[in-house]
mmCIF file of C-alpha atoms in Angstrom:
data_model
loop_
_atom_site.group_PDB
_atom_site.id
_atom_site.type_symbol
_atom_site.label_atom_id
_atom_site.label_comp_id
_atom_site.label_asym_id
_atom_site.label_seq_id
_atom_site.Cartn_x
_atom_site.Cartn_y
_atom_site.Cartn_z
ATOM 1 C CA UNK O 1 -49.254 6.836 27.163
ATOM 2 C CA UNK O 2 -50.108 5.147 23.517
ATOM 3 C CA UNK O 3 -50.184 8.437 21.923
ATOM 4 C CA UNK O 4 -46.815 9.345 23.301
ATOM 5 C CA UNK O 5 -45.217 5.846 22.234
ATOM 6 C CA UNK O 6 -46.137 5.880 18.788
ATOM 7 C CA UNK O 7 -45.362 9.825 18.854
ATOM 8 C CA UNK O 8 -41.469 8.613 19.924
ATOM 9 C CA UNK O 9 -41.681 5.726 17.435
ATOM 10 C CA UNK O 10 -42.159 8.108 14.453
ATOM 11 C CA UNK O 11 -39.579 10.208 15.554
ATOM 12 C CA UNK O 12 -37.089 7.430 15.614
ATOM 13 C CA UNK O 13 -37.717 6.597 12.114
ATOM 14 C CA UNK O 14 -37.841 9.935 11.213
ATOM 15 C CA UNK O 15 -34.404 10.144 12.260
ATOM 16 C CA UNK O 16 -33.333 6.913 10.916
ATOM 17 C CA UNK O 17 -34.895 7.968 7.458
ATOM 18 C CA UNK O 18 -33.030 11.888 8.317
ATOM 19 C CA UNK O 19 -29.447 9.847 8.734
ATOM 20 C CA UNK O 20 -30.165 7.242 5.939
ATOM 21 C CA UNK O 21 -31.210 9.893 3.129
ATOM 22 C CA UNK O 22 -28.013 12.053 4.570
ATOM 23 C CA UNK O 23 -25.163 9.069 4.957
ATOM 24 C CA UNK O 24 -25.905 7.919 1.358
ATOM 25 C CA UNK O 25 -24.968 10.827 0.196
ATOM 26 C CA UNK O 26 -21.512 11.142 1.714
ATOM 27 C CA UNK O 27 -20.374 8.210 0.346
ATOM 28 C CA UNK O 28 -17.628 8.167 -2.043
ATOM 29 C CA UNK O 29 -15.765 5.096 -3.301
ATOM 30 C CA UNK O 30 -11.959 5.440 -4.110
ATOM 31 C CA UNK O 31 -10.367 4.191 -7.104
ATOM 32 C CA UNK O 32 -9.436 0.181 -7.369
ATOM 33 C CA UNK O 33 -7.929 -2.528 -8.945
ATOM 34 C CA UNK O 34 -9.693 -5.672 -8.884
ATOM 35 C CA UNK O 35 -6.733 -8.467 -9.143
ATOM 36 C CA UNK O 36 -7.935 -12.489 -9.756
ATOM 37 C CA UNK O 37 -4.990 -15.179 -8.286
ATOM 38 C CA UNK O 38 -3.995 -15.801 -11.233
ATOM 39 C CA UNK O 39 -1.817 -12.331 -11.856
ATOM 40 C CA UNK O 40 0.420 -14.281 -9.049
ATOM 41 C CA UNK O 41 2.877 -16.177 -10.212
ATOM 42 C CA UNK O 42 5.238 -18.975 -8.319
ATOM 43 C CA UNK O 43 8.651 -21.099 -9.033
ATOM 44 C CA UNK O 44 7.413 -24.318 -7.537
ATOM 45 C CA UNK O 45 5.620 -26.676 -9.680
ATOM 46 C CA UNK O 46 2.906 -27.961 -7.287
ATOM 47 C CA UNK O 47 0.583 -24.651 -7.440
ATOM 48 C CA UNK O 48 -3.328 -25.240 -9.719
ATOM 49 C CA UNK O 49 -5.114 -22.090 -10.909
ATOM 50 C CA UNK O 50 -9.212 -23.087 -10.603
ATOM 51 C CA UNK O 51 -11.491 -20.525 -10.795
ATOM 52 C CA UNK O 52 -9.823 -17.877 -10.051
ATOM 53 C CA UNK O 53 -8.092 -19.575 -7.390
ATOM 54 C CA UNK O 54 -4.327 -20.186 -6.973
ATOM 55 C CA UNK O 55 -3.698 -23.121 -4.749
ATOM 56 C CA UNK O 56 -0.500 -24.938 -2.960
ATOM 57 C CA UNK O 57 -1.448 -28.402 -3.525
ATOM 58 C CA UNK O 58 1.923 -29.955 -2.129
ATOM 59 C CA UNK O 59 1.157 -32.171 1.005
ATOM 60 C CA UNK O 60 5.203 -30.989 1.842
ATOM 61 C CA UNK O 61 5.787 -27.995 0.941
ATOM 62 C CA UNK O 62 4.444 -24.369 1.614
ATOM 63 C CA UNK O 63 5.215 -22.277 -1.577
ATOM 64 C CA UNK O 64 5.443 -18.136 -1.848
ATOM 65 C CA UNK O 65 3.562 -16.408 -4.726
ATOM 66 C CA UNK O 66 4.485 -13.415 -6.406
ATOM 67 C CA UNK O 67 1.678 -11.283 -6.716
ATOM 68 C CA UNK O 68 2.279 -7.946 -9.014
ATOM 69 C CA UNK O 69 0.588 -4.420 -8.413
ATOM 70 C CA UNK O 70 0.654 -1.916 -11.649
ATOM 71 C CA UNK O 71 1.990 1.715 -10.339
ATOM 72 C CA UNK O 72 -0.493 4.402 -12.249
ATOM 73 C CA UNK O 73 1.100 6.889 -10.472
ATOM 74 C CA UNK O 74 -2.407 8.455 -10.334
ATOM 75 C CA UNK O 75 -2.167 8.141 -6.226
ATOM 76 C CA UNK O 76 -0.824 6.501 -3.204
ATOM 77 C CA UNK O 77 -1.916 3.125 -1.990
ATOM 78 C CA UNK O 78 -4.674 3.807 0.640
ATOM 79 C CA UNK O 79 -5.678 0.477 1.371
ATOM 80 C CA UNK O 80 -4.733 -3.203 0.104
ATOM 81 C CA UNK O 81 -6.670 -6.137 0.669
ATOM 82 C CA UNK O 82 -5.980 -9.647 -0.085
ATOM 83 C CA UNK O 83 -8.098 -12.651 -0.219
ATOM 84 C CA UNK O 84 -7.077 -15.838 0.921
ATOM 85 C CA UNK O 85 -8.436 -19.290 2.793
ATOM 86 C CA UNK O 86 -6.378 -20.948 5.126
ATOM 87 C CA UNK O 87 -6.900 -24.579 5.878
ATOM 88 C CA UNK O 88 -3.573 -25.822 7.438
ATOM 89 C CA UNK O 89 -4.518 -26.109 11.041
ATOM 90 C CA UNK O 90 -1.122 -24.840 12.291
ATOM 91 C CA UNK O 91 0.404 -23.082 9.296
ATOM 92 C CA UNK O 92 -1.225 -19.636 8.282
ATOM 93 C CA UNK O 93 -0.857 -17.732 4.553
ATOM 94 C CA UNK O 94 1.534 -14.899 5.287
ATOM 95 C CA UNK O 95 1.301 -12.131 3.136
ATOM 96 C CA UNK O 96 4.111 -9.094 2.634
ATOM 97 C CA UNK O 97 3.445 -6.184 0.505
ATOM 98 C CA UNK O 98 6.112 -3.875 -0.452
ATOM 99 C CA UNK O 99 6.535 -0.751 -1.459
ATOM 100 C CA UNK O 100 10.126 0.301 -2.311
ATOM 101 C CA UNK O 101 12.061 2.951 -4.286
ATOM 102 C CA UNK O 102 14.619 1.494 -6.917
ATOM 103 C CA UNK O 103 17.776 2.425 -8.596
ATOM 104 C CA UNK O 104 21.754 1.820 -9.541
ATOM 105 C CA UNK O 105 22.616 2.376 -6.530
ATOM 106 C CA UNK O 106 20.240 1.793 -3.193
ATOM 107 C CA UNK O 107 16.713 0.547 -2.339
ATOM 108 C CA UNK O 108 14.478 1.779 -0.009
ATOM 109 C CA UNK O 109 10.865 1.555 1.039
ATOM 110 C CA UNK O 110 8.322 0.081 3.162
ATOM 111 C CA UNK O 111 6.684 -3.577 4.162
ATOM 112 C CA UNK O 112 4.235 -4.790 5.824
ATOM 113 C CA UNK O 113 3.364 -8.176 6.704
ATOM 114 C CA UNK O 114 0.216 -9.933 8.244
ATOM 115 C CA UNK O 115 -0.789 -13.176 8.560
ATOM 116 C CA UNK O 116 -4.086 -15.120 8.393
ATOM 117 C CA UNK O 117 -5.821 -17.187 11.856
ATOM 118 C CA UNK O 118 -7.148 -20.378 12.376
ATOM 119 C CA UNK O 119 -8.239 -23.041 9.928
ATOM 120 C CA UNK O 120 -11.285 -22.365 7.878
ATOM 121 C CA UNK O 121 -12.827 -22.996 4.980
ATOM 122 C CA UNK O 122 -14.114 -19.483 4.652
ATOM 123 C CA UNK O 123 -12.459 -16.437 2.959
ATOM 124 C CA UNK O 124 -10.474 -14.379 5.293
ATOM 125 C CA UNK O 125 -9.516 -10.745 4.105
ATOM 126 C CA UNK O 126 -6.116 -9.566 5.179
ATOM 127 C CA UNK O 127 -6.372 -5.905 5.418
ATOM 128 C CA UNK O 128 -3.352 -3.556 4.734
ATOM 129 C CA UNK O 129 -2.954 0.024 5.562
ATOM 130 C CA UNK O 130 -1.380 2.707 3.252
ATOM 131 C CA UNK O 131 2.017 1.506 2.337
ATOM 132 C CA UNK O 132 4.674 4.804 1.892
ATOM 133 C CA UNK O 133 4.322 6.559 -1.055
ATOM 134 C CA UNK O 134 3.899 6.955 -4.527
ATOM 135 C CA UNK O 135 5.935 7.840 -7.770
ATOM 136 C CA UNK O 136 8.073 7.334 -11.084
ATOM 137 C CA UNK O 137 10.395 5.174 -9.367
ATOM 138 C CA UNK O 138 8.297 2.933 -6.802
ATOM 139 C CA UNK O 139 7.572 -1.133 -7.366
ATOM 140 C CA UNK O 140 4.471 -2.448 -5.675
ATOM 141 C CA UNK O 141 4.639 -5.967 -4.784
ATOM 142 C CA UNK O 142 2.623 -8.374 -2.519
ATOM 143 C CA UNK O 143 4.595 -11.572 -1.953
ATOM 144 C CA UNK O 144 2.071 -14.805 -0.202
ATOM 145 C CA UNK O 145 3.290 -17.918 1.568
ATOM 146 C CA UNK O 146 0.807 -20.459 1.680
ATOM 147 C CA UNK O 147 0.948 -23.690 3.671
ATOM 148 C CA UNK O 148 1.169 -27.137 2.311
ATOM 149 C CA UNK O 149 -2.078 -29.102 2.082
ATOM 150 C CA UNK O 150 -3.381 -30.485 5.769
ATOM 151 C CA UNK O 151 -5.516 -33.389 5.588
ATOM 152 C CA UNK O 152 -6.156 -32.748 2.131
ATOM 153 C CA UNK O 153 -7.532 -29.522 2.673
ATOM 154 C CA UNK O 154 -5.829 -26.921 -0.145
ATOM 155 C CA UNK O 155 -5.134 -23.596 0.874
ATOM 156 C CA UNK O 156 -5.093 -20.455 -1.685
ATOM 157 C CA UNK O 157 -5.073 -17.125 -2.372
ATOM 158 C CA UNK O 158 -8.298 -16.232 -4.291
ATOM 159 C CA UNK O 159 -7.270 -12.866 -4.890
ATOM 160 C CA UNK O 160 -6.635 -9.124 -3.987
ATOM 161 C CA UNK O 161 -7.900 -5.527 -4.185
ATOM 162 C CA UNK O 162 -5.824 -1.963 -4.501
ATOM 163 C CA UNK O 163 -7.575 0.955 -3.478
ATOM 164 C CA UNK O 164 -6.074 4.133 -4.502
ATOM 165 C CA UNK O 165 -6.482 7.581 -2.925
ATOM 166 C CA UNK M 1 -52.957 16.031 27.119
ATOM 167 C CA UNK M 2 -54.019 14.230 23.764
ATOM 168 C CA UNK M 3 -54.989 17.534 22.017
ATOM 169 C CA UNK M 4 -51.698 19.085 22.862
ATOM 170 C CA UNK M 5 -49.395 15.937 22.191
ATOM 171 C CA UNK M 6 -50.804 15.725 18.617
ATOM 172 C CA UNK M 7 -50.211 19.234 17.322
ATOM 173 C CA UNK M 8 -46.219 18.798 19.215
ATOM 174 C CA UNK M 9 -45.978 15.724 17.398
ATOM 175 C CA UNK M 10 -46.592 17.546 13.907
ATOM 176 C CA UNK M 11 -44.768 20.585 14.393
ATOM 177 C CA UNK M 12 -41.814 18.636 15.455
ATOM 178 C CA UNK M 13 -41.432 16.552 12.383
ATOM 179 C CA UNK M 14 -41.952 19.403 10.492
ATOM 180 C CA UNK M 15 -39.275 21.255 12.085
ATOM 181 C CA UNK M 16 -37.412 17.959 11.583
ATOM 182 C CA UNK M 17 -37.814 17.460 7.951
ATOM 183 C CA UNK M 18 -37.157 20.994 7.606
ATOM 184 C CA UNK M 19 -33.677 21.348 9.820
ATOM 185 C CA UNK M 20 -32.376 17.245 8.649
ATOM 186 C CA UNK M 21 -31.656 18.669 4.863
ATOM 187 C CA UNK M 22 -29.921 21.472 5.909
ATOM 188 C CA UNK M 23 -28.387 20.121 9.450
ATOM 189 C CA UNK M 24 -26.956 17.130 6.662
ATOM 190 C CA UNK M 25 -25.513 19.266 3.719
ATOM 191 C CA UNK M 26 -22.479 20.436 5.287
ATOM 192 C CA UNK M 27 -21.291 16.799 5.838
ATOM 193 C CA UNK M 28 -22.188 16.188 2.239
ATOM 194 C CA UNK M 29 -20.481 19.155 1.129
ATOM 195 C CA UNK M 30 -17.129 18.464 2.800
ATOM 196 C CA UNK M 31 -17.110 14.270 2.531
ATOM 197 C CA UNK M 32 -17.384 15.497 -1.359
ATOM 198 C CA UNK M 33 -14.858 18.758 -1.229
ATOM 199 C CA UNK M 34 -12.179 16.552 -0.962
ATOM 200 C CA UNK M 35 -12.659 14.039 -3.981
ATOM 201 C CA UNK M 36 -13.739 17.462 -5.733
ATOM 202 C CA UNK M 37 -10.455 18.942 -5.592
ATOM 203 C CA UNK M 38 -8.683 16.031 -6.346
ATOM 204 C CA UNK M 39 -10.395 15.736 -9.635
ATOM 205 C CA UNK M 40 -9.950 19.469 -10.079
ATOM 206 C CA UNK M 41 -6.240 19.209 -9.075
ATOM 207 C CA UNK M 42 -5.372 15.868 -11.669
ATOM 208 C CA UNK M 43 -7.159 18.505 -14.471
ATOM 209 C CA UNK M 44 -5.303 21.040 -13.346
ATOM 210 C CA UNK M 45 -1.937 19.048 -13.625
ATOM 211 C CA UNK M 46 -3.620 17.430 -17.036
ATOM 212 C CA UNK M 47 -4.023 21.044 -18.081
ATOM 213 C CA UNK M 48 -0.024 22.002 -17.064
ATOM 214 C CA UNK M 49 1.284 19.242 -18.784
ATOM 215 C CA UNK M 50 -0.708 19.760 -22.127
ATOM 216 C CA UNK M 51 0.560 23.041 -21.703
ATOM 217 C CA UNK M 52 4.411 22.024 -21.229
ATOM 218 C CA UNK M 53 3.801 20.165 -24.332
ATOM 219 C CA UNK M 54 2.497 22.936 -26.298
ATOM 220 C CA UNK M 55 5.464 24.913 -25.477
ATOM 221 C CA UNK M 56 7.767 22.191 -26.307
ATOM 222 C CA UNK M 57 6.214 21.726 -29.609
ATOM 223 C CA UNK M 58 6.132 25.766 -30.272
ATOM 224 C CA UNK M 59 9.511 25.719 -29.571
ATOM 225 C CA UNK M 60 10.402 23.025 -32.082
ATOM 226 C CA UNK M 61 8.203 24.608 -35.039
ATOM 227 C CA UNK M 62 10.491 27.799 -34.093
ATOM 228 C CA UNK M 63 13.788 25.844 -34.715
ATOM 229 C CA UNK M 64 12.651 24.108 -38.172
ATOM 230 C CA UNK M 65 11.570 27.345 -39.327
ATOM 231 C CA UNK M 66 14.081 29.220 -38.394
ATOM 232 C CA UNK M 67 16.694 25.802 -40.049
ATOM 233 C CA UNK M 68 14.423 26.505 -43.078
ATOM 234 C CA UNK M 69 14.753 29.697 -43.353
ATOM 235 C CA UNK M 70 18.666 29.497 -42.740
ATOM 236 C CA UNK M 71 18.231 26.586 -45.372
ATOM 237 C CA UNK M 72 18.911 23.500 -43.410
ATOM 238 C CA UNK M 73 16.988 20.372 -43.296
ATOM 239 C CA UNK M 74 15.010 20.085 -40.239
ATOM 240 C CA UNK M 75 16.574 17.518 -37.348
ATOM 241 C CA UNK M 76 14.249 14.648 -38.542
ATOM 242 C CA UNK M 77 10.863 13.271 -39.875
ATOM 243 C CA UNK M 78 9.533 13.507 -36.712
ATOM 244 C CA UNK M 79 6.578 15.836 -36.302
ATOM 245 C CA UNK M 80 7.510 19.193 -34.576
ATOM 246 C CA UNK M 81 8.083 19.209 -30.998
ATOM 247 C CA UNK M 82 7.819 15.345 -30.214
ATOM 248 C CA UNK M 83 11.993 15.001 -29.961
ATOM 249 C CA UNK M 84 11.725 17.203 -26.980
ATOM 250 C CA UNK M 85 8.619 14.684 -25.235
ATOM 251 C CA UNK M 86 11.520 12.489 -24.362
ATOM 252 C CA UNK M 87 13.731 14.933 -22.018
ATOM 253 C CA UNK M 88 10.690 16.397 -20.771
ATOM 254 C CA UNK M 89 9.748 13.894 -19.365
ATOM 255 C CA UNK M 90 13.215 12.363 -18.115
ATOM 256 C CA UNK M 91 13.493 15.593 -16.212
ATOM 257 C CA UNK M 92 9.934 15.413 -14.396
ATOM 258 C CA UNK M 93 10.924 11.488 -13.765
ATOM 259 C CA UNK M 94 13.872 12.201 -12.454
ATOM 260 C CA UNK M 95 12.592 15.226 -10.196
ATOM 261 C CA UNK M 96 9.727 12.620 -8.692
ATOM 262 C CA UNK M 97 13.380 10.411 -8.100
ATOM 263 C CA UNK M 98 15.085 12.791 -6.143
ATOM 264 C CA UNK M 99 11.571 13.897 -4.092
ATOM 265 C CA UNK M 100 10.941 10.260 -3.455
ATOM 266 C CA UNK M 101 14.224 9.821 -2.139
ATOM 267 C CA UNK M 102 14.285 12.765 -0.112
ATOM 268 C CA UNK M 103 10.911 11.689 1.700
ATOM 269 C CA UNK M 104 12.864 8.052 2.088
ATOM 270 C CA UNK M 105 16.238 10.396 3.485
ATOM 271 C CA UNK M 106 13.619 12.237 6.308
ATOM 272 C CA UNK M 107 12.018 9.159 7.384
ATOM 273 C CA UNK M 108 15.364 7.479 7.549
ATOM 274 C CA UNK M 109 16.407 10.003 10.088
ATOM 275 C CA UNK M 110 12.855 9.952 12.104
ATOM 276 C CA UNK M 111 13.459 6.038 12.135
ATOM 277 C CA UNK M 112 17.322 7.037 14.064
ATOM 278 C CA UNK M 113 15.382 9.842 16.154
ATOM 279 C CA UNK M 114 12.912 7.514 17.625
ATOM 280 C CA UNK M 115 15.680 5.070 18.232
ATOM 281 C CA UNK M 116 17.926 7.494 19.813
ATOM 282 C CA UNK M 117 15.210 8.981 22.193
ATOM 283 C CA UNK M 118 13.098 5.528 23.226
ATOM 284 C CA UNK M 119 14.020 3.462 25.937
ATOM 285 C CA UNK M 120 14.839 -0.386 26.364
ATOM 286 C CA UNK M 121 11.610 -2.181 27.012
ATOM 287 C CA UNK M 122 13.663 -4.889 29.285
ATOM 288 C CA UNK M 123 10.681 -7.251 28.948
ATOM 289 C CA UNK M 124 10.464 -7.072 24.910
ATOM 290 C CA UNK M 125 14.040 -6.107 23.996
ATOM 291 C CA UNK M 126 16.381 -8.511 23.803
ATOM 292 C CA UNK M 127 13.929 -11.330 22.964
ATOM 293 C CA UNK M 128 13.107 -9.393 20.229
ATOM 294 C CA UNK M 129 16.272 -9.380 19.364
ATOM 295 C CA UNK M 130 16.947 -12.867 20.108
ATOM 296 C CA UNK M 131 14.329 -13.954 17.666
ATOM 297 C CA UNK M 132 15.658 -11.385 14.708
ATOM 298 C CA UNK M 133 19.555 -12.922 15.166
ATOM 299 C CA UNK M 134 17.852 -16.419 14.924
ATOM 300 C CA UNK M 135 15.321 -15.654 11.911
ATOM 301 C CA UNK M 136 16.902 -12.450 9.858
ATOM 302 C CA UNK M 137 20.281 -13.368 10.611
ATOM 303 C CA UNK M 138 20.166 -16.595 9.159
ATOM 304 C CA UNK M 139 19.567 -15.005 5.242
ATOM 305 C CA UNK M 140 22.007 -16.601 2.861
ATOM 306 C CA UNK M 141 25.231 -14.994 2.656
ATOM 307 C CA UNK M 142 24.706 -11.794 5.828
ATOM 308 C CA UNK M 143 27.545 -10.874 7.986
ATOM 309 C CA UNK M 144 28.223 -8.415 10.214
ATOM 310 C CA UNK M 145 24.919 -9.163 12.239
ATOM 311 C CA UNK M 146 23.148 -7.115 14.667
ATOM 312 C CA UNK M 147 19.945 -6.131 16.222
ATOM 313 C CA UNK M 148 19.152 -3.140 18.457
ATOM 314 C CA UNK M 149 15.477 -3.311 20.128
ATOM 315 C CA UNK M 150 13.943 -0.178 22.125
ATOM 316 C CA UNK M 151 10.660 -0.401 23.374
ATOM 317 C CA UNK M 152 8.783 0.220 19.864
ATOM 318 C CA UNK M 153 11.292 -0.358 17.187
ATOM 319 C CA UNK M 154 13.675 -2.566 16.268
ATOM 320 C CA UNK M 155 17.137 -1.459 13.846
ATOM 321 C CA UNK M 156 19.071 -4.557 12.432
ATOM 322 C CA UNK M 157 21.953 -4.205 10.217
ATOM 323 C CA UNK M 158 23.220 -6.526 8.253
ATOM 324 C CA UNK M 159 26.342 -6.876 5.521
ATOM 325 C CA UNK M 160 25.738 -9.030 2.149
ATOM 326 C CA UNK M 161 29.120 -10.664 0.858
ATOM 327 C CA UNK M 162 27.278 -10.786 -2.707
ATOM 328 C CA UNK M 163 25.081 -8.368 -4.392
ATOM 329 C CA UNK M 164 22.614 -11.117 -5.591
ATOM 330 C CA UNK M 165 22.579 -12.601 -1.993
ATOM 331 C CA UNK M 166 21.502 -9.101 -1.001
ATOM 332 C CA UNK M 167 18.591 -8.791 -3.387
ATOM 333 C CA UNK M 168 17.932 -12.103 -2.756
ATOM 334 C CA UNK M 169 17.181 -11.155 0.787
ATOM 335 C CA UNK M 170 14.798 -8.937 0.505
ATOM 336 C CA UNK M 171 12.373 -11.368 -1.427
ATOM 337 C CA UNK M 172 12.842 -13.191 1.940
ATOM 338 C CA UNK M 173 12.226 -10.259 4.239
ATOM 339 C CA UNK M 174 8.248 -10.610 4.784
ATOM 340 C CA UNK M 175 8.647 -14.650 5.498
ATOM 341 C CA UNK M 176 11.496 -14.430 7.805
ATOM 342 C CA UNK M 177 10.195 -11.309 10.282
ATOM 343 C CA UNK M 178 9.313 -13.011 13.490
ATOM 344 C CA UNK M 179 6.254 -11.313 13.770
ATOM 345 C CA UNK M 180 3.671 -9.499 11.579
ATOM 346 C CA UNK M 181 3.878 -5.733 11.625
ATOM 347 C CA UNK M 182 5.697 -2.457 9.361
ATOM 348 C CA UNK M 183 9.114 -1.837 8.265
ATOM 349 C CA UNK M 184 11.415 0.020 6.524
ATOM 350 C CA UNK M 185 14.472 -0.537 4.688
ATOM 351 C CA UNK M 186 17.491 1.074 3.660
ATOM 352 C CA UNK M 187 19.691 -0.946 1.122
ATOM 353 C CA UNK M 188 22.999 0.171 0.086
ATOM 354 C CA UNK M 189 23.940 -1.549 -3.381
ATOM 355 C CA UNK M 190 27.665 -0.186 -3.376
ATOM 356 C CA UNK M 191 28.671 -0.956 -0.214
ATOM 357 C CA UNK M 192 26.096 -4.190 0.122
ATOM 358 C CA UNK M 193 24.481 -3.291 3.495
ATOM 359 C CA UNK M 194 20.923 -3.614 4.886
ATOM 360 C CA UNK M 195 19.432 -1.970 7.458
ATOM 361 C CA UNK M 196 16.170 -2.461 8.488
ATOM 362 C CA UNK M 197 13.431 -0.822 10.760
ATOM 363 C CA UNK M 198 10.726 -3.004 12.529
ATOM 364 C CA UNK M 199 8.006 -1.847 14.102
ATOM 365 C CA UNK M 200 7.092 -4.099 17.427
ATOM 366 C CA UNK M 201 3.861 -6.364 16.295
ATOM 367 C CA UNK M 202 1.044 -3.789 17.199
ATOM 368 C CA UNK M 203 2.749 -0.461 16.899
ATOM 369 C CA UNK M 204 2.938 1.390 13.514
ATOM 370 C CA UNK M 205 6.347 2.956 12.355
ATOM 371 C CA UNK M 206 6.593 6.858 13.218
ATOM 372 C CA UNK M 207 6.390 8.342 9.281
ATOM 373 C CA UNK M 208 7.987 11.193 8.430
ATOM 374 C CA UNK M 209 5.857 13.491 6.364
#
């Protein structure tokens, strides 16, 4: 009965060593952009960069950031994630990215929108999808509202990530 | 039982060291096939647009020869074949334009599909609805309000009495939409209309393409 336990137990990490050796191999990282806070930008007054960190630090007022994404036209947005901490107990940080198709005479293109949960002093990472396509003519954007301060606490984007694919 | 278990036990892992590698390098091969032929396809395009401008700068050293040998002064100081870079590449810009907005024309008409073919979700409808009259419809300067909900999708249309008011809303779309979710928008900047597609919180817009 021993033998045949440890003969199962080297099997299994056999196996696990078969699927470890074979998984890291099939790995393969897309292209990113690494964006800090402080690419965003806002028209209200009562915002503080700090390490990295952009923060609404109005006790009244929630205030939207403008957060810029550079079009390489080297691919289509495959996945967007921003990084933000929400401490307003009943307010969340609601982020929209956008992905529209300029000129003279129209405008068209795709959002998406998602919001943050809860009050925490953690980092939560809001996790977009691929947003339409790609080309000459397309702005990226990524527009955040965050809440005013509760108790104190300071809410803040702390910054966002483009992969490309 | 011990005598036999042992020698099962060894030619097992043998047989599974030997089959893993090979069982494995199919995955590896096609996980990798794909960021393979990307690379191969951006040289490829790298290669066809080196070559574009190898032809536009032959065919620029042809025309200041032949002005030189008709004794004109060439066009300018520029060196040969860089005064045709510029329209070159206009035309490939404007080609991704017209592609782009073709892909934006077909999912336009996907978006009406759906909406034509789904049915009225009597529980979700018209308080989605409701809630995009009393959020969307309250953008600065929108007339000409309203908001058709099926089951899945939502269409609202909306009519801007200034062009700025019209931009102006779309900076406003993402805080405004009553619920989280995907959408897509069609703005007219001649005749200052807005119509937008929103997917119900959960679903994902049907994409064309």
């Amino acid at each position: 009965m021993k033998t045949i336990s440890i003969l199962i137990a080297t099997v299994v990490v056999a196996l696990a060593i078969a699927g470890a050796s074979s998984t890291s191999f099939a790995i393969s990282v897309p292209p990113s952009s690494e964006y800090t806070a402080h690419f965003c930008q806002s028209h209200e007054s009562t915002i503080e960069y700090s390490w990295s960190r952009l923060y609404n630090t109005s006790s009244t007022a929630d205030v939207t950031f403008h957060c810029p994404i550079v079009n390489t036209y080297s691919g289509r947005i495959g996945w967007l994630e921003a990084k933000v901490v929400d401490r307003h107990y009943d307010r969340d940080i609601r982020c929209t990215v956008k992905n529209l198709l300029t000129n003279e005479y129209l405008a068209t293109g795709w959002w998406q929108t998602l919001s943050s949960s809860g009050s925490d002093a953690n980092v939560q990472t809001l996790g977009f999808g691929s947003i339409g396509g790609t080309g000459t003519y397309h702005h990226f954007t990524m527009n955040c509202t965050v809440p005013r301060t509760y108790s104190g606490n300071r809410s803040s984007i702390n910054g966002y990530r483009v992969f490309e694919n | 039982m011990r005598t036999i278990a042992l020698p099962l036990a060894a030619a097992f892992l043998a047989a599974l060291f030997i089959i893993a590698p090979f069982g494995t390098e199919p995955e590896t091969a096609s996980s990798e096939t794909s960021p393979e032929l990307a690379r191969l396809n951006a040289q490829l395009a790298a290669l066809q647009g080196q070559v574009h401008r190898l032809g536009d700068a032959q065919r620029g050293t042809t025309l200041q020869v032949r002005n030189l040998a008709d004794g004109q002064e060439p066009a300018s100081d520029e060196p040969a074949g860089l005064e045709d870079e510029g329209p070159a590449r206009g035309e490939r810009a404007e080609a991704d334009e017209v592609a782009a907005l073709e892909r934006a024309s077909a999912q336009v008409e996907l978006l009406e599909h759906t909406l034509g073919q789904e049915k009225v979700d009597p529980a979700w409808g018209p308080w989605a609805e409701g809630e995009l009259m009393r959020t969307l419809g309250q953008l600065d300067g929108a007339s000409e309000i309203a908001a058709q909900c099926t089951a899945t999708l939502c269409r609202m249309e909306l009519a801007f009495e200034t062009a700025r008011a019209q931009e102006q809303s779309i900076e406003r779309l993402g805080s405004l939409t009553p619920w989280d979710g995907q959408g897509f928008l069609q703005m007219d900047r001649e005749s200052l209309e807005l119509v937008l597609y929103i997917a119900r919180d959960g679903e994902s817009l049907p994409r064309a393409g």
